[in-house]
Each structure stands twice: as structure tokens, then as C-alpha cells.
Coordinates of C-alpha atoms and ligand atoms in Angstrom, one line a residue:
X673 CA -24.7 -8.1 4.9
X674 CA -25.8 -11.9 5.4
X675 CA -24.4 -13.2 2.2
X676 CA -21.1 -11.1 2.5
X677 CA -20.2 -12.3 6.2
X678 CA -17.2 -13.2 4.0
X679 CA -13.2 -12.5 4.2
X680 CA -13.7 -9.3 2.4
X681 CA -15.9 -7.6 5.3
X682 CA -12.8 -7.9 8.1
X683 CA -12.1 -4.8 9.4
X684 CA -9.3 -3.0 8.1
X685 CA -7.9 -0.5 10.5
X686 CA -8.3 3.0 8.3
X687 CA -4.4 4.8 9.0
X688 CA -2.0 2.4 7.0
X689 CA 0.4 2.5 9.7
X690 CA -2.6 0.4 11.7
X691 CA -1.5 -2.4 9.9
X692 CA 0.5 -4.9 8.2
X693 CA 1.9 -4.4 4.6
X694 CA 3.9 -6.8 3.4
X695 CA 6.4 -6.4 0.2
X696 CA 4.4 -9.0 -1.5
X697 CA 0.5 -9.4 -1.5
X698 CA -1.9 -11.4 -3.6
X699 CA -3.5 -8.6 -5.8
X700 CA -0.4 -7.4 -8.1
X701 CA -2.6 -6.8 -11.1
X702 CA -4.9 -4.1 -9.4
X703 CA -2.9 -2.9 -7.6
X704 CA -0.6 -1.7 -10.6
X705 CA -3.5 -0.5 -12.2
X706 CA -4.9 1.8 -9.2
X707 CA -1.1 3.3 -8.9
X708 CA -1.2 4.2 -12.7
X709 CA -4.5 5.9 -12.2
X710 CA -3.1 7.6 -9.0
X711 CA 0.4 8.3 -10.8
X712 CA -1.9 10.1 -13.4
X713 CA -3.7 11.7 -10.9
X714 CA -0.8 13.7 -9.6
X715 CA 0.7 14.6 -13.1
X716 CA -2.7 16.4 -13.7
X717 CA -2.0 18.1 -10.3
X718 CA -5.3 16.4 -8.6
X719 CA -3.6 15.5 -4.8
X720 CA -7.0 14.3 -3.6
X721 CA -7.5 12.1 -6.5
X722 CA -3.8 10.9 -6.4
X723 CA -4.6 10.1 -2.7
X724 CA -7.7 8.3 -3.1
X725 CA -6.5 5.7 -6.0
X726 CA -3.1 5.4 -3.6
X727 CA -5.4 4.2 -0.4
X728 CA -7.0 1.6 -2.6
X729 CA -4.1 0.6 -3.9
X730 CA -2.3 0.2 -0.1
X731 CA -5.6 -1.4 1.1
X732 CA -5.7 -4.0 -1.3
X733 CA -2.2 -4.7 -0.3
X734 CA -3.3 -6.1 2.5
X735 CA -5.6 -8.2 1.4
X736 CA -4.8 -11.4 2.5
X737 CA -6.6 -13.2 -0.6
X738 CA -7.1 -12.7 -4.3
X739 CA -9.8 -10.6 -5.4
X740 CA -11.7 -13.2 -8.0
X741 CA -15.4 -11.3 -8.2
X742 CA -16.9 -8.3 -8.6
X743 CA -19.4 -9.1 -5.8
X744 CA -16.3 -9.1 -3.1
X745 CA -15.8 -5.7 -4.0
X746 CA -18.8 -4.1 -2.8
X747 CA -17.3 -4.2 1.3
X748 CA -13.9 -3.3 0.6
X749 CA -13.0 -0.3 3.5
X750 CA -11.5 3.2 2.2
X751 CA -11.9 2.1 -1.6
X752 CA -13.7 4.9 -3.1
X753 CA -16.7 4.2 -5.8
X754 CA -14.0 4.9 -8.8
X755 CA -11.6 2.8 -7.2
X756 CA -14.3 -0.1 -6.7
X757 CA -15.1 0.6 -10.4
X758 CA -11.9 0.1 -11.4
X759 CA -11.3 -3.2 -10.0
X760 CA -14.8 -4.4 -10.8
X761 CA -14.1 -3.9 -14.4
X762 CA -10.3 -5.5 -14.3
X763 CA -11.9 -8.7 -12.8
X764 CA -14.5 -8.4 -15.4
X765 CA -12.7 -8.0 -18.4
X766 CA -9.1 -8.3 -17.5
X767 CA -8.6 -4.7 -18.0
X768 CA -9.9 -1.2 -17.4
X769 CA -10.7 1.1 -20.7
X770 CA -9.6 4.4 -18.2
X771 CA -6.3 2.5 -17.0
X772 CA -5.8 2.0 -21.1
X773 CA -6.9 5.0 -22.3
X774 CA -4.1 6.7 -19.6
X775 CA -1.3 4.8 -20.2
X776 CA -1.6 5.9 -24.0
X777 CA -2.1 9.0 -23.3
X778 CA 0.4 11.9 -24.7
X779 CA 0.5 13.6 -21.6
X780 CA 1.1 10.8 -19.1
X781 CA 3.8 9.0 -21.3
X782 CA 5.5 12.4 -21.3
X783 CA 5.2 13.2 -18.0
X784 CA 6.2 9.6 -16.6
X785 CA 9.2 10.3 -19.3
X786 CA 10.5 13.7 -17.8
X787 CA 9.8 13.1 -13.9
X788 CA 12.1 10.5 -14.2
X789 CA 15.0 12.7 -14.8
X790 CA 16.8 13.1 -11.7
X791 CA 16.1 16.7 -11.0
X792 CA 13.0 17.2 -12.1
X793 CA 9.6 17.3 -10.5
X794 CA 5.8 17.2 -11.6
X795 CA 5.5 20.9 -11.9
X796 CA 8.9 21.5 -13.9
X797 CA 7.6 18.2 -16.3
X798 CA 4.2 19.9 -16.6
X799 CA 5.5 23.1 -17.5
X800 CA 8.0 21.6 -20.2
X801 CA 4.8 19.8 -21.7
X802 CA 2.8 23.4 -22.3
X803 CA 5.6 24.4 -23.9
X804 CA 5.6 21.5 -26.2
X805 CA 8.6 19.2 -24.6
X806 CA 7.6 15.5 -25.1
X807 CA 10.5 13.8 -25.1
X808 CA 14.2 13.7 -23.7
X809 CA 15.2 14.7 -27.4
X810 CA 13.1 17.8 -27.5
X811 CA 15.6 18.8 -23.9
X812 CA 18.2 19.7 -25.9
X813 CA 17.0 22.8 -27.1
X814 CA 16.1 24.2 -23.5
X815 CA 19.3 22.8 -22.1
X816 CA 20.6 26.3 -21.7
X817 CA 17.9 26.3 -19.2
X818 CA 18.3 23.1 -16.8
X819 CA 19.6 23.0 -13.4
X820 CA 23.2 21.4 -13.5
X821 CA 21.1 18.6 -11.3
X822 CA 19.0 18.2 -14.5
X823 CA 21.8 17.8 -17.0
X824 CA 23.1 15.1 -14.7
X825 CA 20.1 13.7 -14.4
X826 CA 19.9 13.8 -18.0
X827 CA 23.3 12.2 -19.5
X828 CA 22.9 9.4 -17.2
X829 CA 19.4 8.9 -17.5
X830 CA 19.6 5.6 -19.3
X831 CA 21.5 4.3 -16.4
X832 CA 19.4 6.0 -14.0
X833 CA 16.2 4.2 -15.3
X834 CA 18.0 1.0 -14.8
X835 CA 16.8 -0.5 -11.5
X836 CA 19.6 -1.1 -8.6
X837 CA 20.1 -4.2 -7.4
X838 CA 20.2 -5.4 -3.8
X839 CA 24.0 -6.6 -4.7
X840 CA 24.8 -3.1 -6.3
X841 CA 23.1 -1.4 -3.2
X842 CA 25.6 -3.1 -0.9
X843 CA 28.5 -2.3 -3.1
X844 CA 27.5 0.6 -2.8
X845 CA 27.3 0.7 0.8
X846 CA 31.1 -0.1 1.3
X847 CA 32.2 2.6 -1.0
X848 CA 30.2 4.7 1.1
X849 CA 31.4 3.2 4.4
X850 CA 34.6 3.5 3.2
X851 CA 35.2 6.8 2.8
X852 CA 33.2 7.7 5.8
X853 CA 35.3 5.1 8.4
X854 CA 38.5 6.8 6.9
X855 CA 37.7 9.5 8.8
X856 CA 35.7 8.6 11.3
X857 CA 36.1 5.0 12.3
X858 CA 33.3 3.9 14.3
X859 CA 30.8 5.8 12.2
X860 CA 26.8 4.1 12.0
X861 CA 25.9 4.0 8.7
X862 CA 22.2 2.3 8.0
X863 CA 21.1 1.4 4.4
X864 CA 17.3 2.8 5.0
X865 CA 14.7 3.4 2.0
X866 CA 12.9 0.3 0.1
X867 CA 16.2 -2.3 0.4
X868 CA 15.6 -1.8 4.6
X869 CA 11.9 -2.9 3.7
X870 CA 13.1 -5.7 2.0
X871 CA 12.9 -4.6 -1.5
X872 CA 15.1 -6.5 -4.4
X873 CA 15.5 -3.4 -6.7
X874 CA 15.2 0.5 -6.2
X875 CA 15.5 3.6 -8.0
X876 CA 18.0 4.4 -5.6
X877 CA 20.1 3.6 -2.9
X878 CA 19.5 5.6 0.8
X879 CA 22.0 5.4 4.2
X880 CA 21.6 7.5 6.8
X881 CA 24.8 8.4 9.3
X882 CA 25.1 9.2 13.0
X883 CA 27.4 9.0 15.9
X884 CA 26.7 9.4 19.2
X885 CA 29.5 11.9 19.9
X886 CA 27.5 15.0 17.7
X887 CA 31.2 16.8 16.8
X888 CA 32.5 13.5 15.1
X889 CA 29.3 14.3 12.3
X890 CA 30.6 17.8 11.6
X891 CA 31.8 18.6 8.4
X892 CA 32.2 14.4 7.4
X893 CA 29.4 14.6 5.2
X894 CA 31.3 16.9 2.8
X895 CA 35.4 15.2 3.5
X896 CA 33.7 11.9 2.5
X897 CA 31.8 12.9 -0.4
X898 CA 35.0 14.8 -1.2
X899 CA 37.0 11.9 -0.6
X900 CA 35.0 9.7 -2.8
X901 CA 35.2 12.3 -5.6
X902 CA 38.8 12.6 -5.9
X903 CA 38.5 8.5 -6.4
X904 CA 36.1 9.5 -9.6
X905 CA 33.3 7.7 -7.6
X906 CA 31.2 10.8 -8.0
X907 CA 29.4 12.0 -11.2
X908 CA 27.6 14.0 -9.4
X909 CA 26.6 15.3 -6.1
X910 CA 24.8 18.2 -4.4
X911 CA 25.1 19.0 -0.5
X912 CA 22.0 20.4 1.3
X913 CA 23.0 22.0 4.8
X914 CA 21.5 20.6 8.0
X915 CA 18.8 23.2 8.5
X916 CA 16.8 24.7 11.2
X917 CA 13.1 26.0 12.4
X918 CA 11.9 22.4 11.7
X919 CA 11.1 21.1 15.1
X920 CA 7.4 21.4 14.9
X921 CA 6.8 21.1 10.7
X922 CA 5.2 17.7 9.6
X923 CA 6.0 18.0 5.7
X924 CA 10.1 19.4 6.2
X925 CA 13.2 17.5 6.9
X926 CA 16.0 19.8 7.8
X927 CA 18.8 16.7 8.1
X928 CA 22.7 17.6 6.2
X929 CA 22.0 15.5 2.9
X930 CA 23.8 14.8 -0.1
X931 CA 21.8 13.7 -3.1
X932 CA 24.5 12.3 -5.5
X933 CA 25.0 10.5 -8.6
X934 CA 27.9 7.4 -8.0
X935 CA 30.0 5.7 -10.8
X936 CA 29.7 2.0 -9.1
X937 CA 32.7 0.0 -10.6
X938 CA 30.8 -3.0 -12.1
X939 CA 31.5 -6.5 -9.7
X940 CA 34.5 -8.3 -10.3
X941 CA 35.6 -8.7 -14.0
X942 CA 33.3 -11.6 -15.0
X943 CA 35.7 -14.6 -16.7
X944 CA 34.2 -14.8 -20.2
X945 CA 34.1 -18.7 -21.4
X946 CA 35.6 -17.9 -24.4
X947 CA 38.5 -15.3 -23.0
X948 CA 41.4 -15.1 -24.9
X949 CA 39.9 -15.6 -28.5
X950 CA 38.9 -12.6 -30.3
X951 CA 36.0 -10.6 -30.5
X952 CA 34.6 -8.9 -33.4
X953 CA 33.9 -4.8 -31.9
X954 CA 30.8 -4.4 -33.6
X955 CA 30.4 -0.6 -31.6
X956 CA 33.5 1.1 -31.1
X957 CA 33.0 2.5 -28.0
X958 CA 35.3 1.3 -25.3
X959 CA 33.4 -1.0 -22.7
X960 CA 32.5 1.2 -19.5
X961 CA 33.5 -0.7 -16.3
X962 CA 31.0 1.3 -14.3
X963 CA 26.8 2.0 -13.7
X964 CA 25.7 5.3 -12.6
X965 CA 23.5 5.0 -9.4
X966 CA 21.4 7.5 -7.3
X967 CA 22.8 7.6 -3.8
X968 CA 21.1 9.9 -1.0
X969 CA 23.3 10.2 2.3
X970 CA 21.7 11.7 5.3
X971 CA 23.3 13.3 8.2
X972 CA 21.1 12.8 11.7
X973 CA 22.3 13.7 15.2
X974 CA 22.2 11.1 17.4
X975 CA 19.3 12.1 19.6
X976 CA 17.2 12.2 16.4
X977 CA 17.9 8.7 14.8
X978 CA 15.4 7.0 15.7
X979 CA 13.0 9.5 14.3
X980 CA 15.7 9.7 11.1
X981 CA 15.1 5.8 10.6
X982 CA 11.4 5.8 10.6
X983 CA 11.4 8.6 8.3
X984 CA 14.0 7.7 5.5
X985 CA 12.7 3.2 5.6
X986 CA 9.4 4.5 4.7
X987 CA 7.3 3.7 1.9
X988 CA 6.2 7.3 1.1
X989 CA 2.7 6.4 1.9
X990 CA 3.8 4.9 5.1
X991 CA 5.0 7.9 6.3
X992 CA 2.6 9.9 5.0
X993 CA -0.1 8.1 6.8
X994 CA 1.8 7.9 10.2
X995 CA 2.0 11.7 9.6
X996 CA -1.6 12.0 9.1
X997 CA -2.2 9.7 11.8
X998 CA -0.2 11.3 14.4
X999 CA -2.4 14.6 13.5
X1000 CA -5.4 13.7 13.2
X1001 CA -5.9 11.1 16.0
X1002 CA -3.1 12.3 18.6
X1003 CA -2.3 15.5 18.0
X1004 CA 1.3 15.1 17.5
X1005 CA 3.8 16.6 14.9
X1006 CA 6.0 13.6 13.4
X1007 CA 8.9 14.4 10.7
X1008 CA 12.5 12.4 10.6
X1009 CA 13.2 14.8 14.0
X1010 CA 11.3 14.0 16.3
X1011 CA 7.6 13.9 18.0
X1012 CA 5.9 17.2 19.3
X1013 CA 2.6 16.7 21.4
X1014 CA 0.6 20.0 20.2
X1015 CA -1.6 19.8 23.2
X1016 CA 1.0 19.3 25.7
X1017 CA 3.6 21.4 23.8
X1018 CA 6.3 18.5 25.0
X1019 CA 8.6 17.1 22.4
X1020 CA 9.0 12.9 22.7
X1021 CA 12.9 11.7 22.9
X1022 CA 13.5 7.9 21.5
X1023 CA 16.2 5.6 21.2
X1024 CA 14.2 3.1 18.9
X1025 CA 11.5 3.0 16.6
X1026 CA 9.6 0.6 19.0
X1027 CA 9.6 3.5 21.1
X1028 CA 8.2 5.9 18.9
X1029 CA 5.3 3.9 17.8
X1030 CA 4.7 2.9 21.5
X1031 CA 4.5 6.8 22.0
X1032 CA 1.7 6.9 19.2
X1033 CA -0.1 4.0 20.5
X1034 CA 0.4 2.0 17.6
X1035 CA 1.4 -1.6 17.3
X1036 CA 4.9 -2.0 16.3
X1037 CA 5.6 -2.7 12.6
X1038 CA 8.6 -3.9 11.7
X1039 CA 10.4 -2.3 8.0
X1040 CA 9.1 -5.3 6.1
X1041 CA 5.5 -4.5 7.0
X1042 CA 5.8 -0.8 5.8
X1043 CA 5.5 -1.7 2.7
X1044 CA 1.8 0.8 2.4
Ligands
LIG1023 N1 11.2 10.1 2.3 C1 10.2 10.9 2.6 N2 10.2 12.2 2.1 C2 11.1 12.6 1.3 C3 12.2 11.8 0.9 C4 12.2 10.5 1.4 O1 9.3 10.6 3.4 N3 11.0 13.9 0.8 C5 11.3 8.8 2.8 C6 10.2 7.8 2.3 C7 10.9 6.9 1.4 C8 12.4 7.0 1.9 O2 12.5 8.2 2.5 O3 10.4 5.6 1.4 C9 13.3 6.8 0.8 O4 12.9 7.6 -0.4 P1 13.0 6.9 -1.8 O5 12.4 7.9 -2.8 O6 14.3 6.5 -2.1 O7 11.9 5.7 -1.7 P2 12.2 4.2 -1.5 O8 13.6 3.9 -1.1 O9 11.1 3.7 -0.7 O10 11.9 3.6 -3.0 P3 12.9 3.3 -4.2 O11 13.1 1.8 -4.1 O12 12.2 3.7 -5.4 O13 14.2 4.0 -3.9
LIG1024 MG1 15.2 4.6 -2.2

């Protein structure tokens, strides 16, 4: 590699929580189309394909440079040839005739369609498509059938695809610290998910809740949802108890959640230029003052925050690989409770997420880097 001494040959620590992924990088166009391709990797139920396009993807998000030629390609680390093909051919020709070919096809445009119902998952969507479901439409003759998560996910699904804003995410965040300070004053409550990473937009807004004094958390979850309910705040909502046998699983979380559905009162009434004269109502359907918004509210005891924090500020691919990481190269069991050193059979207490990643040996990333 004489020729290729170049910037692409740096090394590029293989876990993604080895390095630096910031929300913004310098190869947006292949890396959209290596999540498509992984996105219709894991509607076809292919996990190892789904993770191979989703490392290239994360890799070339830390690329510190545009890719510009085919020839820089060739000593990318952890691309795989198909990935590498991919990318050849979009600097090429602009485009990639299996990226094309995918996002036309019947069963991805369904699928991306129906997983993004609140509620329902790859395997329910894939299951509705062998029985001939294609579109939202065609739910209306199973709806007999759907979860009552479903149906909500469902009559506010055109909301629901509607991306939240960083200014509707703190909203947000004062209903939410409102109802739970009325019962508990000095309550923490931490916006986590993409908007602690730095994000603009989600699909969703995610807080997570502690206290150090454990017997202030009990039963506050449910009096505040309860609370914000009676207000009409809530369209919908579902409580998942705090579960146990845990401790030593990488893939569960056992944390009190509530996954809800909010109706966010739109920010204050906006003064039209032209208030006062009248309006012709071409639809007459009143104007709704509100926007419905995924919220997910978790309940961690305070001796497990930090470990709560690292898990719920992700991205997904972040934690997966710190998972994998802590595994496969330390021996350690991670999830959003804590750290349990297989070998040693010892679990790890921490008060920060510094300390956590000092435990794993890994060089601290702040949220805005976890952006894998
Ligand atoms: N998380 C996880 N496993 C789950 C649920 C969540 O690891 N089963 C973590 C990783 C996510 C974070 O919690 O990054 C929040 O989940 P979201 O699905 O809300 O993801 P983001 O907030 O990152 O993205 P978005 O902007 O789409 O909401
Ligand atoms: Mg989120």
C-alpha cells in the first residue's frame, strides 16, 4: 500500500464506542444509502446483513473527509465487499441500481409503511404483508385484530410521522416536569435519547427520572402520568412495571417505563398579520390546538443512573456496540443497570458515565460523539 499511504488507510478502532461519532459527518449521501440497504436487510429478517451495511454506514461516519473516488475505497476498515460495492458504484454513477431497486420495492415500501405505526414491529409488519396488508388503508379490515397500542398508533399516525422538534421536546419536558415536581419536588428528570446527542428532530421524545431517596420514585411514575391525563395531556399511554432477574442479561432492560402518546398544546397562539379580518373555512374541521408526540418516561433507581443514562442517550448502534464490546473484549455484561465482570462475578457501581467507561477501559465519549 505505497500509493494508498493516504487519509483513508488511518486506523479506525473496530468497536464504535472506540471512537468519535459526531451528529454530522462529511459522507451524508452513502451513508443514507448503506442504512436503506441495512433497513431492508432487517425487514427481510437478515440480522447479519442488517449489521454489516449498519458498520459501514457508522464507519463512514467518522470519516473525517468526503469520499470522492472509488480507489479510496479499497482500505476502508470493517466495510464489507457489498458495502464497498455499494459506495464504489454511488461515486461512480451517483447512485446504486440495488439501493434503487429497494426503495421501489413493494415489500420495503410496505414494511417501512407499517413499522412505523407506533406498536408494531418488523415481525407483526411482515406477517400483515403475507397476508396481503400493504397499506394503512388495508388496516381497517384487521382492526378487530390490533393491540389498543396499534390503534393509537394508528389514528395518530400522521402526526406521529411528523418529526419533533427540539422546541416541542422541551415543551414537552415541562409538561412532564410538571406533573412529576407536583408530587415530588426535587425530582431529576433528564431528556436522554437523540435530543441529549444533540439531535434537532426525533421520532420521539425520551426522560429518564431518579431520586436519590429510592421511596420518593414509588408509585410517581403512574400519579404523574395520571396526573397528566386528567389534564387531557395523554392520548395514550401504557405502564411497563419495573421488573426483575435482569442483573446479568445484556439485551433486557427491566426499568418502570411508560411509553405514551402526549397531546402537546401547540406554542403560544401565533398573532396572524391579518387577525381580525375574515377567513374563508375552506375545510370545516375546527383547527386542533395540539400535535400528538411519542413520549417514553423511564423510572431508574438512583444507584443505577448512571448505567440508565448511557443506555437510554444511545444511538442504538452505540449501545449495541459498547454491549458487544464489553463481551467480547472484557468480559463484562452491560444493560441500562449496571456492569457484571463474568470472570470475577463482581458487579461495577458508578455515579457517572465517565466512570463506567473508565471501568471498560475506553476513552470517554461525550453524548455528542455517540452518534455511531
Ligand atoms: N434504547 C435501547 N434499547 C431499547 C430502547 C432504547 O438501547 N430497546 C436506547 C438507544 C436509543 C435510546 O434508548 O438511542 C432512545 O431510543 P429511541 O428509539 O428514542 O432512539 P433515539 O432517541 O436515539 O432516536 P429518535 O431521534 O428517533 O428518537
Ligand atoms: Mg428518541
Amino acid at each position: 500500500s505505497s500509493v494508498s499511504s493516504d487519509k483513508a488507510t488511518q486506523e479506525t478502532p473496530s468497536y464504535a464506542c472506540q471512537r468519535r461519532t459526531p451528529l454530522h459527518h462529511h459522507n451524508k449521501e452513502i451513508v443514507d444509502a448503506l442504512q436503506i440497504l441495512a433497513l431492508s436487510a432487517s425487514f427481510q429478517g437478515s440480522e447479519a446483513r442488517y449489521l454489516g451495511f449498519t458498520r459501514a454506514a457508522s464507519v463512514l461516519k467518522c470519516l473525517p473527509f468526503t469520499l470522492q473516488s472509488a480507489e479510496e475505497v479499497k482500505d476502508l476498515q470493517f466495510c464489507g465487499g457489498h458495502s464497498k460495492t455499494v459506495i464504489q458504484e454511488i461515486l461512480e454513477d451517483r447512485v446504486c441500481r440495488e439501493v434503487e431497486m429497494v426503495k421501489n420495492s413493494e415489500h420495503y415500501q410496505s414494511m417501512k409503511v407499517l413499522t412505523g405505526i407506533f406498536g408494531v414491529g418488523i415481525r407483526t409488519a411482515d406477517k400483515w404483508y403475507r397476508d396481503g396488508i400493504r397499506s394503512l388503508s388495508d388496516l381497517n379490515e384487521i382492526e378487530g385484530k390490533l393491540t389498543g397500542e396499534q390503534k393509537a398508533g394508528l389514528l395518530h399516525y400522521t402526526d406521529l410521522q411528523q418529526p419533533v422538534t427540539r422546541d416541542e421536546a422541551e415543551r414537552v419536558e415541562q409538561l412532564v416536569k410538571g406533573a412529576l415536581q407536583s408530587f415530588v419536588p426535587d425530582v431529576q428528570v433528564t431528556m436522554t435519547g437523540g435530543f441529549r446527542r444533540g439531535k434537532q428532530e426525533g421520532h420521539d421524545v425520551d426522560f429518564l427520572i431518579t431520586h436519590p431517596n429510592e421511596e420518593a420514585l414509588n408509585g410517581l411514575l403512574r400519579k404523574a402520568v395520571a396526573w397528566l391525563d386528567s389534564k387531557g395531556s395523554i392520548l395514550y399511554h401504557h405502564i411497563k412495571g419495573r421488573s426483575h432477574n435482569f442483573a446479568r442479561s445484556s439485551t433486557m432492560d427491566g426499568h418502570e417505563t411508560c411509553y405514551a402518546i402526549f397531546a402537546l398544546p401547540n406554542a403560544c397562539p401565533e398573532k396572524s398579520p391579518d387577525a381580525g379580518t375574515i377567513q374563508p373555512d375552506l375545510d370545516k374541521s375546527p383547527p386542533r390546538n395540539w400535535k400528538a408526540v411519542r413520549v417514553d418516561l423511564v423510572v431508574a433507581p438512583y444507584s443505577e443512573y448512571s448505567y440508565a443514562l448511557l443506555g437510554w442517550t444511545g444511538s442504538k448502534h452505540f449501545e449495541r456496540e459498547l454491549r458487544r464490546f464489553s463481551l467480547q473484549v472484557k468480559k463484562m455484561s452491560l444493560n441500562s443497570h449496571g456492569l457484571f465482570d463474568i470472570e470475577k462475578k463482581c458487579h461495577y457501581p458508578a455515579t457517572s458515565e465517565e466512570e463506567i467507561f473508565a471501568h471498560l477501559g475506553l476513552l470517554y465519549l461525550t453524548p455528542s460523539e455517540r452518534n455511531a
